[in-house]
Amino acid sequence: MEKYGGDTDEWWGPPLITHCASILVWAKTLETYGEMEDAEGWSNRDSVEIPAVEAISTKMALLIIAKCGFGLPVHWSTPPFGPDGNMSVQEAIRVLVDSYIIGMMMPTWVQYLPLPGFPKIRRAFKEFTAFMTHEIVTRTEEVRSGSELADSRRDTFTMIVRANEQETDKVKLSDPEVIGNVFIMLFAGHETTAHTLSATLALLALHQDIQSEIHADIISVVGCDRKPTYSDYESLNKVLATFYEALRLF
């Protein structure tokens, strides 16, 4: 990952997307799908109608990245606001991702214009920044102390903090730069993943012969009595090819 927001042309060490991270993404995707299935009441239904698949794919992508990127204990059914009226971190991330143009490409004073939605954006930015600042301090202390919790974390945020602690002061990221790196990863990953899911599902809906072929491929590899595991990945060639084709087209 390239160092973002700094004044140097140096690259940020080795790639952060590792085999362990891929396994984590696989596990959290299965977990999130199960949460979605239960929360939406799909568990005992043979078929469901989804008027706008983007709403599902966008939320799915956001939650997976929040879990794998930040290590957040987010859940499909988490309400946007708690009983105390505070905005959840999950909701703050969603608002910031949806309003990235205002947050990243316009001066700060624009957020204070008396326009609908702007107070919510300011609140989301405040909540997200406070959360991230606290988490940086917490995870830095965990890494420095060599705690088992730090060693067990596989999310990208902790990887960035751990790698940052191994750097010299000259190339070490400041807290705002760490937050900037994580947010860029969140935004880029969220948009790409959500659009790819939506495009792939739309294409399969239009070409149901291919949909049947993909379904048969999954059943031949996974069967009907278990959930897919990461070891199945390399055998699901047609599934992967379908995603690649959607990326190529869109």
PDB file of C-alpha atoms in Angstrom:
ATOM      1  CA  MET A   1       0.000   0.000   0.000  1.00  0.00           C
ATOM      2  CA  GLU A   2       1.392   3.362  -0.951  1.00  0.00           C
ATOM      3  CA  LYS A   3       1.874   5.882   1.814  1.00  0.00           C
ATOM      4  CA  TYR A   4      -1.023   8.322   1.475  1.00  0.00           C
ATOM      5  CA  GLY A   5      -0.983  11.972   2.488  1.00  0.00           C
ATOM      6  CA  GLY A   6       2.730  12.234   3.234  1.00  0.00           C
ATOM      7  CA  ASP A   7       5.513  14.375   1.772  1.00  0.00           C
ATOM      8  CA  THR A   8       7.713  11.539   0.570  1.00  0.00           C
ATOM      9  CA  ASP A   9       7.874   9.388  -2.542  1.00  0.00           C
ATOM     10  CA  GLU A  10       8.908   6.315  -0.546  1.00  0.00           C
ATOM     11  CA  TRP A  11       6.684   3.264  -0.697  1.00  0.00           C
ATOM     12  CA  TRP A  12       4.970   1.856   2.350  1.00  0.00           C
ATOM     13  CA  GLY A  13       6.798  -1.414   2.915  1.00  0.00           C
ATOM     14  CA  PRO A  14       5.468  -4.818   1.748  1.00  0.00           C
ATOM     15  CA  PRO A  15       1.891  -5.492   0.529  1.00  0.00           C
ATOM     16  CA  LEU A  16      -0.634  -5.712   3.335  1.00  0.00           C
ATOM     17  CA  ILE A  17      -3.030  -8.065   1.567  1.00  0.00           C
ATOM     18  CA  THR A  18      -1.752 -11.450   2.671  1.00  0.00           C
ATOM     19  CA  HIS A  19      -2.935 -15.004   2.584  1.00  0.00           C
ATOM     20  CA  CYS A  20      -4.188 -14.625   6.155  1.00  0.00           C
ATOM     21  CA  ALA A  21      -6.149 -11.516   5.168  1.00  0.00           C
ATOM     22  CA  SER A  22      -7.789 -13.415   2.303  1.00  0.00           C
ATOM     23  CA  ILE A  23      -8.881 -16.156   4.692  1.00  0.00           C
ATOM     24  CA  LEU A  24     -10.283 -13.488   7.037  1.00  0.00           C
ATOM     25  CA  VAL A  25     -12.276 -11.894   4.194  1.00  0.00           C
ATOM     26  CA  TRP A  26     -13.690 -15.296   3.239  1.00  0.00           C
ATOM     27  CA  ALA A  27     -14.745 -16.054   6.831  1.00  0.00           C
ATOM     28  CA  LYS A  28     -16.285 -12.631   7.426  1.00  0.00           C
ATOM     29  CA  THR A  29     -18.156 -12.790   4.122  1.00  0.00           C
ATOM     30  CA  LEU A  30     -19.789 -16.067   5.155  1.00  0.00           C
ATOM     31  CA  GLU A  31     -20.554 -14.618   8.570  1.00  0.00           C
ATOM     32  CA  THR A  32     -22.108 -11.458   7.118  1.00  0.00           C
ATOM     33  CA  TYR A  33     -24.161 -13.392   4.586  1.00  0.00           C
ATOM     34  CA  GLY A  34     -25.584 -15.492   7.426  1.00  0.00           C
ATOM     35  CA  GLU A  35     -26.467 -12.341   9.373  1.00  0.00           C
ATOM     36  CA  MET A  36     -28.162 -10.884   6.299  1.00  0.00           C
ATOM     37  CA  GLU A  37     -30.112 -14.069   5.632  1.00  0.00           C
ATOM     38  CA  ASP A  38     -31.441 -14.171   9.200  1.00  0.00           C
ATOM     39  CA  ALA A  39     -32.133 -10.437   9.523  1.00  0.00           C
ATOM     40  CA  GLU A  40     -33.953 -10.220   6.187  1.00  0.00           C
ATOM     41  CA  GLY A  41     -36.021 -13.324   6.914  1.00  0.00           C
ATOM     42  CA  TRP A  42     -34.643 -15.353   4.004  1.00  0.00           C
ATOM     43  CA  SER A  43     -33.643 -18.477   5.942  1.00  0.00           C
ATOM     44  CA  ASN A  44     -36.847 -20.426   5.382  1.00  0.00           C
ATOM     45  CA  ARG A  45     -37.801 -19.097   1.946  1.00  0.00           C
ATOM     46  CA  ASP A  46     -37.170 -20.753  -1.403  1.00  0.00           C
ATOM     47  CA  SER A  47     -36.910 -17.432  -3.232  1.00  0.00           C
ATOM     48  CA  VAL A  48     -36.818 -13.720  -2.456  1.00  0.00           C
ATOM     49  CA  GLU A  49     -37.487 -10.596  -4.487  1.00  0.00           C
ATOM     50  CA  ILE A  50     -34.921  -7.789  -4.278  1.00  0.00           C
ATOM     51  CA  PRO A  51     -36.091  -4.591  -6.021  1.00  0.00           C
ATOM     52  CA  ALA A  52     -32.702  -2.868  -5.796  1.00  0.00           C
ATOM     53  CA  VAL A  53     -29.719  -5.178  -5.419  1.00  0.00           C
ATOM     54  CA  GLU A  54     -27.395  -2.176  -4.900  1.00  0.00           C
ATOM     55  CA  ALA A  55     -28.839  -1.643  -1.418  1.00  0.00           C
ATOM     56  CA  ILE A  56     -27.873  -5.178  -0.431  1.00  0.00           C
ATOM     57  CA  SER A  57     -24.477  -5.273  -2.157  1.00  0.00           C
ATOM     58  CA  THR A  58     -23.472  -1.865  -0.798  1.00  0.00           C
ATOM     59  CA  LYS A  59     -24.297  -2.801   2.786  1.00  0.00           C
ATOM     60  CA  MET A  60     -22.637  -6.185   2.388  1.00  0.00           C
ATOM     61  CA  ALA A  61     -19.421  -4.618   1.078  1.00  0.00           C
ATOM     62  CA  LEU A  62     -19.409  -1.975   3.805  1.00  0.00           C
ATOM     63  CA  LEU A  63     -19.808  -4.489   6.625  1.00  0.00           C
ATOM     64  CA  ILE A  64     -17.171  -6.878   5.283  1.00  0.00           C
ATOM     65  CA  ILE A  65     -14.644  -4.081   4.899  1.00  0.00           C
ATOM     66  CA  ALA A  66     -15.512  -2.719   8.347  1.00  0.00           C
ATOM     67  CA  LYS A  67     -14.903  -6.166   9.836  1.00  0.00           C
ATOM     68  CA  CYS A  68     -11.760  -7.024   7.872  1.00  0.00           C
ATOM     69  CA  GLY A  69     -10.363  -3.515   7.504  1.00  0.00           C
ATOM     70  CA  PHE A  70     -11.051  -2.247  11.013  1.00  0.00           C
ATOM     71  CA  GLY A  71     -11.793  -5.369  13.037  1.00  0.00           C
ATOM     72  CA  LEU A  72     -15.127  -3.827  14.045  1.00  0.00           C
ATOM     73  CA  PRO A  73     -17.789  -6.040  15.679  1.00  0.00           C
ATOM     74  CA  VAL A  74     -20.478  -4.724  13.310  1.00  0.00           C
ATOM     75  CA  HIS A  75     -23.631  -6.669  12.520  1.00  0.00           C
ATOM     76  CA  TRP A  76     -26.156  -6.583   9.687  1.00  0.00           C
ATOM     77  CA  SER A  77     -28.990  -5.627  12.037  1.00  0.00           C
ATOM     78  CA  THR A  78     -27.120  -2.971  14.050  1.00  0.00           C
ATOM     79  CA  PRO A  79     -29.310   0.179  14.238  1.00  0.00           C
ATOM     80  CA  PRO A  80     -27.776   3.444  12.978  1.00  0.00           C
ATOM     81  CA  PHE A  81     -28.274   5.122  16.361  1.00  0.00           C
ATOM     82  CA  GLY A  82     -27.997   3.671  19.856  1.00  0.00           C
ATOM     83  CA  PRO A  83     -30.468   4.092  22.743  1.00  0.00           C
ATOM     84  CA  ASP A  84     -28.490   7.145  23.891  1.00  0.00           C
ATOM     85  CA  GLY A  85     -28.920   8.800  20.489  1.00  0.00           C
ATOM     86  CA  ASN A  86     -25.235   8.483  19.542  1.00  0.00           C
ATOM     87  CA  MET A  87     -24.426   7.589  15.948  1.00  0.00           C
ATOM     88  CA  SER A  88     -22.916   4.127  15.587  1.00  0.00           C
ATOM     89  CA  VAL A  89     -19.500   3.778  13.966  1.00  0.00           C
ATOM     90  CA  GLN A  90     -21.149   1.615  11.314  1.00  0.00           C
ATOM     91  CA  GLU A  91     -23.554   4.448  10.438  1.00  0.00           C
ATOM     92  CA  ALA A  92     -20.771   7.062  10.530  1.00  0.00           C
ATOM     93  CA  ILE A  93     -18.761   5.045   7.999  1.00  0.00           C
ATOM     94  CA  ARG A  94     -21.818   4.656   5.757  1.00  0.00           C
ATOM     95  CA  VAL A  95     -22.546   8.404   5.804  1.00  0.00           C
ATOM     96  CA  LEU A  96     -18.921   9.298   5.050  1.00  0.00           C
ATOM     97  CA  VAL A  97     -18.671   6.811   2.194  1.00  0.00           C
ATOM     98  CA  ASP A  98     -21.916   8.119   0.684  1.00  0.00           C
ATOM     99  CA  SER A  99     -20.722  11.737   0.953  1.00  0.00           C
ATOM    100  CA  TYR A 100     -17.045  11.311   0.096  1.00  0.00           C
ATOM    101  CA  ILE A 101     -17.084  14.160  -2.460  1.00  0.00           C
ATOM    102  CA  ILE A 102     -18.025  16.661   0.251  1.00  0.00           C
ATOM    103  CA  GLY A 103     -15.611  15.192   2.770  1.00  0.00           C
ATOM    104  CA  MET A 104     -12.571  14.720   0.525  1.00  0.00           C
ATOM    105  CA  MET A 105     -12.844  17.148  -2.386  1.00  0.00           C
ATOM    106  CA  MET A 106     -14.308  20.281  -0.843  1.00  0.00           C
ATOM    107  CA  PRO A 107     -12.936  22.663   1.783  1.00  0.00           C
ATOM    108  CA  THR A 108     -14.053  22.107   5.378  1.00  0.00           C
ATOM    109  CA  TRP A 109     -16.164  25.263   5.490  1.00  0.00           C
ATOM    110  CA  VAL A 110     -18.522  23.781   2.882  1.00  0.00           C
ATOM    111  CA  GLN A 111     -19.711  21.283   5.492  1.00  0.00           C
ATOM    112  CA  TYR A 112     -21.040  24.185   7.595  1.00  0.00           C
ATOM    113  CA  LEU A 113     -23.345  25.544   4.920  1.00  0.00           C
ATOM    114  CA  PRO A 114     -27.045  25.445   5.949  1.00  0.00           C
ATOM    115  CA  LEU A 115     -27.891  22.633   3.526  1.00  0.00           C
ATOM    116  CA  PRO A 116     -29.889  19.439   4.173  1.00  0.00           C
ATOM    117  CA  GLY A 117     -27.741  16.519   5.263  1.00  0.00           C
ATOM    118  CA  PHE A 118     -24.641  18.547   6.105  1.00  0.00           C
ATOM    119  CA  PRO A 119     -25.114  18.398   9.918  1.00  0.00           C
ATOM    120  CA  LYS A 120     -25.261  14.598   9.647  1.00  0.00           C
ATOM    121  CA  ILE A 121     -22.040  14.561   7.612  1.00  0.00           C
ATOM    122  CA  ARG A 122     -20.265  16.711  10.212  1.00  0.00           C
ATOM    123  CA  ARG A 123     -21.513  14.446  12.976  1.00  0.00           C
ATOM    124  CA  ALA A 124     -20.362  11.341  11.112  1.00  0.00           C
ATOM    125  CA  PHE A 125     -16.911  12.841  10.511  1.00  0.00           C
ATOM    126  CA  LYS A 126     -16.615  13.742  14.204  1.00  0.00           C
ATOM    127  CA  GLU A 127     -17.691  10.276  15.356  1.00  0.00           C
ATOM    128  CA  PHE A 128     -15.418   8.486  12.863  1.00  0.00           C
ATOM    129  CA  THR A 129     -12.369  10.627  13.711  1.00  0.00           C
ATOM    130  CA  ALA A 130     -12.877  10.192  17.463  1.00  0.00           C
ATOM    131  CA  PHE A 131     -13.271   6.443  17.076  1.00  0.00           C
ATOM    132  CA  MET A 132     -10.223   6.068  14.846  1.00  0.00           C
ATOM    133  CA  THR A 133      -8.042   8.230  17.099  1.00  0.00           C
ATOM    134  CA  HIS A 134      -9.008   6.130  20.104  1.00  0.00           C
ATOM    135  CA  GLU A 135      -8.401   2.896  18.203  1.00  0.00           C
ATOM    136  CA  ILE A 136      -4.958   4.030  17.036  1.00  0.00           C
ATOM    137  CA  VAL A 137      -3.928   4.675  20.642  1.00  0.00           C
ATOM    138  CA  THR A 138      -5.422   1.369  21.833  1.00  0.00           C
ATOM    139  CA  ARG A 139      -3.897  -0.786  19.112  1.00  0.00           C
ATOM    140  CA  THR A 140      -0.516   0.943  19.284  1.00  0.00           C
ATOM    141  CA  GLU A 141      -0.384   0.097  22.985  1.00  0.00           C
ATOM    142  CA  GLU A 142      -1.373  -3.500  22.211  1.00  0.00           C
ATOM    143  CA  VAL A 143       1.362  -3.817  19.579  1.00  0.00           C
ATOM    144  CA  ARG A 144       4.027  -2.229  21.787  1.00  0.00           C
ATOM    145  CA  SER A 145       3.177  -4.487  24.721  1.00  0.00           C
ATOM    146  CA  GLY A 146       3.224  -7.581  22.518  1.00  0.00           C
ATOM    147  CA  SER A 147      -0.195  -8.645  23.793  1.00  0.00           C
ATOM    148  CA  GLU A 148      -1.877 -11.817  22.547  1.00  0.00           C
ATOM    149  CA  LEU A 149      -4.822  -9.716  21.386  1.00  0.00           C
ATOM    150  CA  ALA A 150      -2.584  -7.715  19.040  1.00  0.00           C
ATOM    151  CA  ASP A 151      -1.039 -10.920  17.673  1.00  0.00           C
ATOM    152  CA  SER A 152      -4.475 -12.432  17.071  1.00  0.00           C
ATOM    153  CA  ARG A 153      -5.828  -9.451  15.116  1.00  0.00           C
ATOM    154  CA  ARG A 154      -5.747  -9.923  11.340  1.00  0.00           C
ATOM    155  CA  ASP A 155      -7.581  -6.781  10.223  1.00  0.00           C
ATOM    156  CA  THR A 156      -5.802  -4.346   7.918  1.00  0.00           C
ATOM    157  CA  PHE A 157      -6.035  -1.447  10.372  1.00  0.00           C
ATOM    158  CA  THR A 158      -3.990  -3.375  12.949  1.00  0.00           C
ATOM    159  CA  MET A 159      -1.531  -4.409  10.204  1.00  0.00           C
ATOM    160  CA  ILE A 160      -1.010  -0.725   9.343  1.00  0.00           C
ATOM    161  CA  VAL A 161      -0.483   0.188  13.008  1.00  0.00           C
ATOM    162  CA  ARG A 162       1.927  -2.738  13.468  1.00  0.00           C
ATOM    163  CA  ALA A 163       3.892  -1.847  10.327  1.00  0.00           C
ATOM    164  CA  ASN A 164       3.939   1.816  11.360  1.00  0.00           C
ATOM    165  CA  GLU A 165       5.519   0.919  14.701  1.00  0.00           C
ATOM    166  CA  GLN A 166       8.344  -0.839  12.840  1.00  0.00           C
ATOM    167  CA  GLU A 167       9.224   2.265  10.824  1.00  0.00           C
ATOM    168  CA  THR A 168      11.729   4.963  11.737  1.00  0.00           C
ATOM    169  CA  ASP A 169      10.459   8.412  12.669  1.00  0.00           C
ATOM    170  CA  LYS A 170      11.441   9.712   9.228  1.00  0.00           C
ATOM    171  CA  VAL A 171       8.883   7.609   7.362  1.00  0.00           C
ATOM    172  CA  LYS A 172       6.453   6.916  10.196  1.00  0.00           C
ATOM    173  CA  LEU A 173       2.839   7.847   9.542  1.00  0.00           C
ATOM    174  CA  SER A 174       1.123  10.400  11.736  1.00  0.00           C
ATOM    175  CA  ASP A 175      -2.296   9.578  13.188  1.00  0.00           C
ATOM    176  CA  PRO A 176      -4.115  11.629  10.498  1.00  0.00           C
ATOM    177  CA  GLU A 177      -2.118   9.796   7.802  1.00  0.00           C
ATOM    178  CA  VAL A 178      -3.078   6.414   9.283  1.00  0.00           C
ATOM    179  CA  ILE A 179      -6.735   7.489   9.293  1.00  0.00           C
ATOM    180  CA  GLY A 180      -6.340   8.732   5.697  1.00  0.00           C
ATOM    181  CA  ASN A 181      -4.890   5.401   4.552  1.00  0.00           C
ATOM    182  CA  VAL A 182      -7.678   3.443   6.202  1.00  0.00           C
ATOM    183  CA  PHE A 183     -10.417   5.690   4.820  1.00  0.00           C
ATOM    184  CA  ILE A 184      -9.035   5.492   1.270  1.00  0.00           C
ATOM    185  CA  MET A 185      -8.936   1.714   1.576  1.00  0.00           C
ATOM    186  CA  LEU A 186     -12.494   1.727   2.911  1.00  0.00           C
ATOM    187  CA  PHE A 187     -13.845   3.976   0.166  1.00  0.00           C
ATOM    188  CA  ALA A 188     -12.009   2.302  -2.722  1.00  0.00           C
ATOM    189  CA  GLY A 189     -12.759  -1.227  -1.521  1.00  0.00           C
ATOM    190  CA  HIS A 190     -16.369  -0.446  -0.725  1.00  0.00           C
ATOM    191  CA  GLU A 191     -17.176   1.098  -4.117  1.00  0.00           C
ATOM    192  CA  THR A 192     -15.383  -1.560  -6.158  1.00  0.00           C
ATOM    193  CA  THR A 193     -16.800  -4.507  -4.234  1.00  0.00           C
ATOM    194  CA  ALA A 194     -20.381  -3.197  -4.198  1.00  0.00           C
ATOM    195  CA  HIS A 195     -20.403  -2.397  -7.928  1.00  0.00           C
ATOM    196  CA  THR A 196     -18.835  -5.734  -8.840  1.00  0.00           C
ATOM    197  CA  LEU A 197     -21.426  -7.649  -6.811  1.00  0.00           C
ATOM    198  CA  SER A 198     -24.288  -5.650  -8.329  1.00  0.00           C
ATOM    199  CA  ALA A 199     -23.013  -6.034 -11.894  1.00  0.00           C
ATOM    200  CA  THR A 200     -22.395  -9.760 -11.499  1.00  0.00           C
ATOM    201  CA  LEU A 201     -25.836 -10.454 -10.023  1.00  0.00           C
ATOM    202  CA  ALA A 202     -27.505  -8.327 -12.709  1.00  0.00           C
ATOM    203  CA  LEU A 203     -25.717 -10.206 -15.497  1.00  0.00           C
ATOM    204  CA  LEU A 204     -26.638 -13.571 -13.992  1.00  0.00           C
ATOM    205  CA  ALA A 205     -30.272 -12.456 -13.745  1.00  0.00           C
ATOM    206  CA  LEU A 206     -30.234 -11.550 -17.447  1.00  0.00           C
ATOM    207  CA  HIS A 207     -28.449 -14.743 -18.524  1.00  0.00           C
ATOM    208  CA  GLN A 208     -30.148 -17.470 -16.529  1.00  0.00           C
ATOM    209  CA  ASP A 209     -28.528 -20.233 -18.556  1.00  0.00           C
ATOM    210  CA  ILE A 210     -25.163 -19.034 -17.252  1.00  0.00           C
ATOM    211  CA  GLN A 211     -26.701 -18.686 -13.789  1.00  0.00           C
ATOM    212  CA  SER A 212     -27.683 -22.369 -13.877  1.00  0.00           C
ATOM    213  CA  GLU A 213     -24.198 -23.304 -15.054  1.00  0.00           C
ATOM    214  CA  ILE A 214     -22.606 -21.350 -12.189  1.00  0.00           C
ATOM    215  CA  HIS A 215     -24.981 -22.926  -9.685  1.00  0.00           C
ATOM    216  CA  ALA A 216     -24.069 -26.399 -10.940  1.00  0.00           C
ATOM    217  CA  ASP A 217     -20.378 -25.529 -10.633  1.00  0.00           C
ATOM    218  CA  ILE A 218     -20.844 -24.488  -7.002  1.00  0.00           C
ATOM    219  CA  ILE A 219     -22.812 -27.637  -6.154  1.00  0.00           C
ATOM    220  CA  SER A 220     -20.165 -29.832  -7.806  1.00  0.00           C
ATOM    221  CA  VAL A 221     -17.437 -28.299  -5.638  1.00  0.00           C
ATOM    222  CA  VAL A 222     -19.203 -27.522  -2.363  1.00  0.00           C
ATOM    223  CA  GLY A 223     -22.221 -29.826  -2.389  1.00  0.00           C
ATOM    224  CA  CYS A 224     -25.436 -29.099  -0.501  1.00  0.00           C
ATOM    225  CA  ASP A 225     -24.509 -30.156   3.031  1.00  0.00           C
ATOM    226  CA  ARG A 226     -21.788 -27.680   4.003  1.00  0.00           C
ATOM    227  CA  LYS A 227     -20.694 -24.079   3.639  1.00  0.00           C
ATOM    228  CA  PRO A 228     -17.899 -23.194   1.203  1.00  0.00           C
ATOM    229  CA  THR A 229     -14.409 -22.945   2.673  1.00  0.00           C
ATOM    230  CA  TYR A 230     -11.390 -20.976   1.522  1.00  0.00           C
ATOM    231  CA  SER A 231      -9.845 -24.188   0.196  1.00  0.00           C
ATOM    232  CA  ASP A 232     -12.707 -24.323  -2.340  1.00  0.00           C
ATOM    233  CA  TYR A 233     -11.672 -20.998  -3.864  1.00  0.00           C
ATOM    234  CA  GLU A 234      -9.298 -22.298  -6.534  1.00  0.00           C
ATOM    235  CA  SER A 235     -11.843 -24.897  -7.652  1.00  0.00           C
ATOM    236  CA  LEU A 236     -14.627 -22.388  -8.281  1.00  0.00           C
ATOM    237  CA  ASN A 237     -13.218 -21.322 -11.645  1.00  0.00           C
ATOM    238  CA  LYS A 238     -16.518 -20.438 -13.300  1.00  0.00           C
ATOM    239  CA  VAL A 239     -17.607 -18.303 -10.353  1.00  0.00           C
ATOM    240  CA  LEU A 240     -14.343 -16.369 -10.452  1.00  0.00           C
ATOM    241  CA  ALA A 241     -14.583 -16.010 -14.239  1.00  0.00           C
ATOM    242  CA  THR A 242     -18.058 -14.510 -13.851  1.00  0.00           C
ATOM    243  CA  PHE A 243     -16.781 -11.817 -11.505  1.00  0.00           C
ATOM    244  CA  TYR A 244     -13.871 -11.098 -13.853  1.00  0.00           C
ATOM    245  CA  GLU A 245     -16.263 -10.697 -16.775  1.00  0.00           C
ATOM    246  CA  ALA A 246     -18.433  -8.279 -14.790  1.00  0.00           C
ATOM    247  CA  LEU A 247     -15.321  -6.250 -13.923  1.00  0.00           C
ATOM    248  CA  ARG A 248     -14.270  -6.239 -17.573  1.00  0.00           C
ATOM    249  CA  LEU A 249     -17.651  -4.998 -18.755  1.00  0.00           C
ATOM    250  CA  PHE A 250     -18.280  -2.433 -16.038  1.00  0.00           C
TER     251      PHE A 250
END
